[in-house]
Every structure is written in structure tokens, then in C-alpha cells.
XYZ file of C-alpha atoms in Angstrom:
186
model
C 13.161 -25.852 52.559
C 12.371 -24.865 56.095
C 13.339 -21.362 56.416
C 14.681 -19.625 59.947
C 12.552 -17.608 61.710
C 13.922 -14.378 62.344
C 12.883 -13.119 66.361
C 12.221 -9.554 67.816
C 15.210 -7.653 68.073
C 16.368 -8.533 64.208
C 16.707 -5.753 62.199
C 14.820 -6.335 59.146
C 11.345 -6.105 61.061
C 11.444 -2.921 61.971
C 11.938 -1.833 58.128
C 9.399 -0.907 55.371
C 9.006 -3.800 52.821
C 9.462 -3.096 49.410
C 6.914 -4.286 46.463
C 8.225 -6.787 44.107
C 7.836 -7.593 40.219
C 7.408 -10.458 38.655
C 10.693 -11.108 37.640
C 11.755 -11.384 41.678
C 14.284 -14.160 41.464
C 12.204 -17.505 42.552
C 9.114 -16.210 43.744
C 7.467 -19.394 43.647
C 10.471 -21.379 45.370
C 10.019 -18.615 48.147
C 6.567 -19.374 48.580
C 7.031 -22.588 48.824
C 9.640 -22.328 51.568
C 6.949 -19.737 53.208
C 4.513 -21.967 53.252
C 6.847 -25.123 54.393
C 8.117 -22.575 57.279
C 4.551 -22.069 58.273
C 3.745 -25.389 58.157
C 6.565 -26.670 60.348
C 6.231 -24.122 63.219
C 2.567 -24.460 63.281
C 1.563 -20.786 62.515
C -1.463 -19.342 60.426
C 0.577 -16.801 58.780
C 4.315 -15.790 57.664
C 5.415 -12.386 56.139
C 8.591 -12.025 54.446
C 10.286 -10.064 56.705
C 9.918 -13.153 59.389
C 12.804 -14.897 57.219
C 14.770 -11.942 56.277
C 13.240 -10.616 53.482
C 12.285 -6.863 53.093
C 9.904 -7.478 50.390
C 5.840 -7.298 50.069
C 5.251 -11.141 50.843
C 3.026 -12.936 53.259
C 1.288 -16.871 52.964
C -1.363 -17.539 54.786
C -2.938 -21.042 55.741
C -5.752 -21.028 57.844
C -6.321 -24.780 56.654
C -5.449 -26.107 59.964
C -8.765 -24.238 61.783
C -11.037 -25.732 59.833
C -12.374 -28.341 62.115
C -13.767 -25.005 64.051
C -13.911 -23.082 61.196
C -15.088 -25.078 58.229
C -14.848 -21.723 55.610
C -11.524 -21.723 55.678
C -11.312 -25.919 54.323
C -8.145 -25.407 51.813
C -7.901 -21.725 52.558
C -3.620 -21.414 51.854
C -3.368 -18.315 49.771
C 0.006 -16.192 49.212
C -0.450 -12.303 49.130
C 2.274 -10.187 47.166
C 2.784 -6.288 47.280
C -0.348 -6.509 50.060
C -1.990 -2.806 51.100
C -4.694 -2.022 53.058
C -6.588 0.149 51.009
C -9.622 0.842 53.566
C -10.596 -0.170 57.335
C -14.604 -0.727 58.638
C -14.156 0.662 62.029
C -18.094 0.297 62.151
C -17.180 -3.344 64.050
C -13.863 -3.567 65.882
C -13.317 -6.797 67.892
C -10.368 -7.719 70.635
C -8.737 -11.423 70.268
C -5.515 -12.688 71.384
C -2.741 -12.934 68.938
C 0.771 -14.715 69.198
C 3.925 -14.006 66.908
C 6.018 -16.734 65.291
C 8.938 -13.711 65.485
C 7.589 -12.952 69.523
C 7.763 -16.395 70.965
C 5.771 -17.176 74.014
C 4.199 -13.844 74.415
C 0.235 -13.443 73.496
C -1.795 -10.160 74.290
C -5.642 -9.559 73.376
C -5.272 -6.629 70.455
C -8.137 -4.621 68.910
C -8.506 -4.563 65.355
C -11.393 -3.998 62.514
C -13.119 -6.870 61.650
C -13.263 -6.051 57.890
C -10.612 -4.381 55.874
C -10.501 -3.786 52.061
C -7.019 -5.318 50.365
C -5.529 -4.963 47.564
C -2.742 -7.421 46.493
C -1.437 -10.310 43.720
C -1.728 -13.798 43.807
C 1.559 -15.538 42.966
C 0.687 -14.948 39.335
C 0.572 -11.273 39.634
C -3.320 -11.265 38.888
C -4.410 -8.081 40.737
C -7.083 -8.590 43.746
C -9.225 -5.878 45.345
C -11.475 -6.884 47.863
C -13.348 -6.660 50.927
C -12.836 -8.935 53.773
C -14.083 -10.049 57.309
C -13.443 -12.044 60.384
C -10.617 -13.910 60.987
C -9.247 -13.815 57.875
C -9.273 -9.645 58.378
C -7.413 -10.069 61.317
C -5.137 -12.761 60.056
C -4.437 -10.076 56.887
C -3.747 -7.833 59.176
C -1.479 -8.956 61.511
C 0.917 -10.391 58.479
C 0.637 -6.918 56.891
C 1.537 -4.834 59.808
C 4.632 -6.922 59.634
C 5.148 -5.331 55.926
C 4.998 -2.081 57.310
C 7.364 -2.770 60.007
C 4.663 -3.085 62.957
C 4.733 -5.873 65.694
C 1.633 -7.011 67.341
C 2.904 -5.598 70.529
C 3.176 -2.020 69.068
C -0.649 -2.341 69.197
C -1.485 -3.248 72.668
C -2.052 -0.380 75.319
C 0.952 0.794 77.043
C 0.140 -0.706 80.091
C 0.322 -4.341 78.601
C 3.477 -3.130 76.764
C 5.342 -2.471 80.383
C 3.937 -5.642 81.852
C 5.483 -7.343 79.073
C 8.688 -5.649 78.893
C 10.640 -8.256 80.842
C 9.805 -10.827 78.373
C 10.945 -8.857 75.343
C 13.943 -8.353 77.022
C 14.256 -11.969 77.560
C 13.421 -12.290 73.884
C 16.585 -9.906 73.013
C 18.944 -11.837 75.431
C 17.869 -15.455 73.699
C 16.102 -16.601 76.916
C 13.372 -18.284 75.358
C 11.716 -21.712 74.043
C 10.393 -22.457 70.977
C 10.085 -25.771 68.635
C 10.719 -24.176 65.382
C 14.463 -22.847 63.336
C 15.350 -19.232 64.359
C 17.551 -16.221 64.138
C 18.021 -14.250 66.991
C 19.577 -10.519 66.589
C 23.246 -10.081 67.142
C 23.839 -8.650 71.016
């Protein structure tokens, strides 16, 4: 089931997620719906909190840029109770980055280009690893969103007043987008 994206100026994204056990009430249904949401708005990633959930969930399917970037053929992985456990500032790298929950808006942001995670797969098998490039940033963009961050809260605060117009815009429903959403109450 395609799932409504929730836009800035909800709530629930500016709160803390909570970690999950695995008896959350149809995890894997959830996922599913994740991943269908993903799929039909034509994102990379989707964290919980971007359909109304306050809970430690993101999917991420970086299938679809694997004609540029053939490591990540079949890469679609979901990530529950996520943490950043470590960031390599030895390497830090500035690319643009869009929001499915900020439509229209994209800003260049700096981030480390390797980060150490720890998380569970859908089965609850613990992971702790180390990992780079686009993935890293990818992981990190959808885990900000756990701990109630926005891409925007990470670009300098001159970009942030350039762009303040459009996240007004954002809060008054004046914008375009080809995906299901949920705009905050005015």
C-alpha cells in the first residue's frame, strides 16, 4: 500500500524516534509499504517518520542508480533501530540532496563519506559496520530523519535564509509534487 508522505511542517519529524522490538505489530507489512512508498515517488530512501511513524525505521533502494553506479545492482535493504556509532571526518565531501518530506528544494550539504552503523535487518540480526560513499550519505540523510534532523538544518545559514521563502511556501501548501502527501494542519 502506497503510504502518504508526510511534508515539513508535520509534527512527527521534528521528534526523536523510538527503537522497536520484534514483536512491533507488522513490521514486515510496514516495510513493504516503505518500500512501495519509495518506489512510487521515486526516492532512494524513506524513514519512518516520513509516513508518520516515530519509530527507528528507514528502507533504502539505491537499485534505481545502478546504471551509474553498478555496486549498488539489487542494493534495497531496510535498517531498524539505525545509530551512528562513529563518523571518518578524515574525508568529508559536499553533494546536493533533495527531501521526499521538502519538495522542490535541493541544497549542496557536507557530510563524512564513511560512517560506522549499527542496526537490524528486518529479522532483527544485529549489523555493525563500516561504510562509504553514497551509501554513507544515503544512511545518513535517512537517519538524521530518526533523530529529528532535516537536510536543511545542515546547510549554512546563509542558504537557510535564501531558502526561507520556499519553506514557507512548503507550510502554506504552495507546492508541486507527483507523489501522496500530508501537509501539517495551519
Amino acid at each position: 500500500m502506497i503510504l502518504p508522505i508526510y511534508i515539513y511542517g508535520q509534527p512527527v519529524l521534528r521528534k526523536v524516534s523510538q527503537d522497536i522490538t520484534p514483536d512491533y505489530p507488522n513490521l514486515k507489512d510496514l516495510i513493504a509499504d516503505m518500500f512501495e512508498t519509495l518506489t512510487a515517488s521515486d526516492g532512494v530512501g524513506l524513514a519512518a517518520p516520513q509516513v508518520g511513524l516515530d519509530i527507528r525505521l528507514a528502507v533504502i533502494d539505491l537499485d534505481v542508480l545502478s546504471e551509474d553506479l553498478p555496486e549498488y545492482k539489487d542494493f534495497r535493504k531496510a535498517y531498524v533501530n539505525p545509530h551512528i556509532l562513529e563518523y571518518d571526518e578524515s574525508n568529508v565531501d559536499s553533494s546536493e540532496e533533495g527531501c521526499l518530506s521538502v519538495p522542490g528544494i535541493h541544497e549542496n550539504v557536507k557530510r563524512p563519506t564513511r560512517i560506522r552503523v549499527k542496526y537490524m535487518d528486518e529479522d532483527f540480526n544485529e549489523h555493525d559496520e563500516w561504510v562509504e560513499g553514497y551509501l554513507a550519505r544515503v544512511m545518513q540523510h535517512e537517519f538524521d530523519h530518526l533523530d529529528a534532523k532535516l537536510f536543511i538544518d545542515r546547510v549554512s545559514p546563509l542558504r537557510r535564509q535564501l531558502i526561507k521563502n520556499k519553506l514557507k511556501a512548503i507550510l502554506q501548501g504552495r507546492f508541486s509534487c507527483n507523489y501522496r502527501t500530508k501537509v501539517a494542519r495551519k
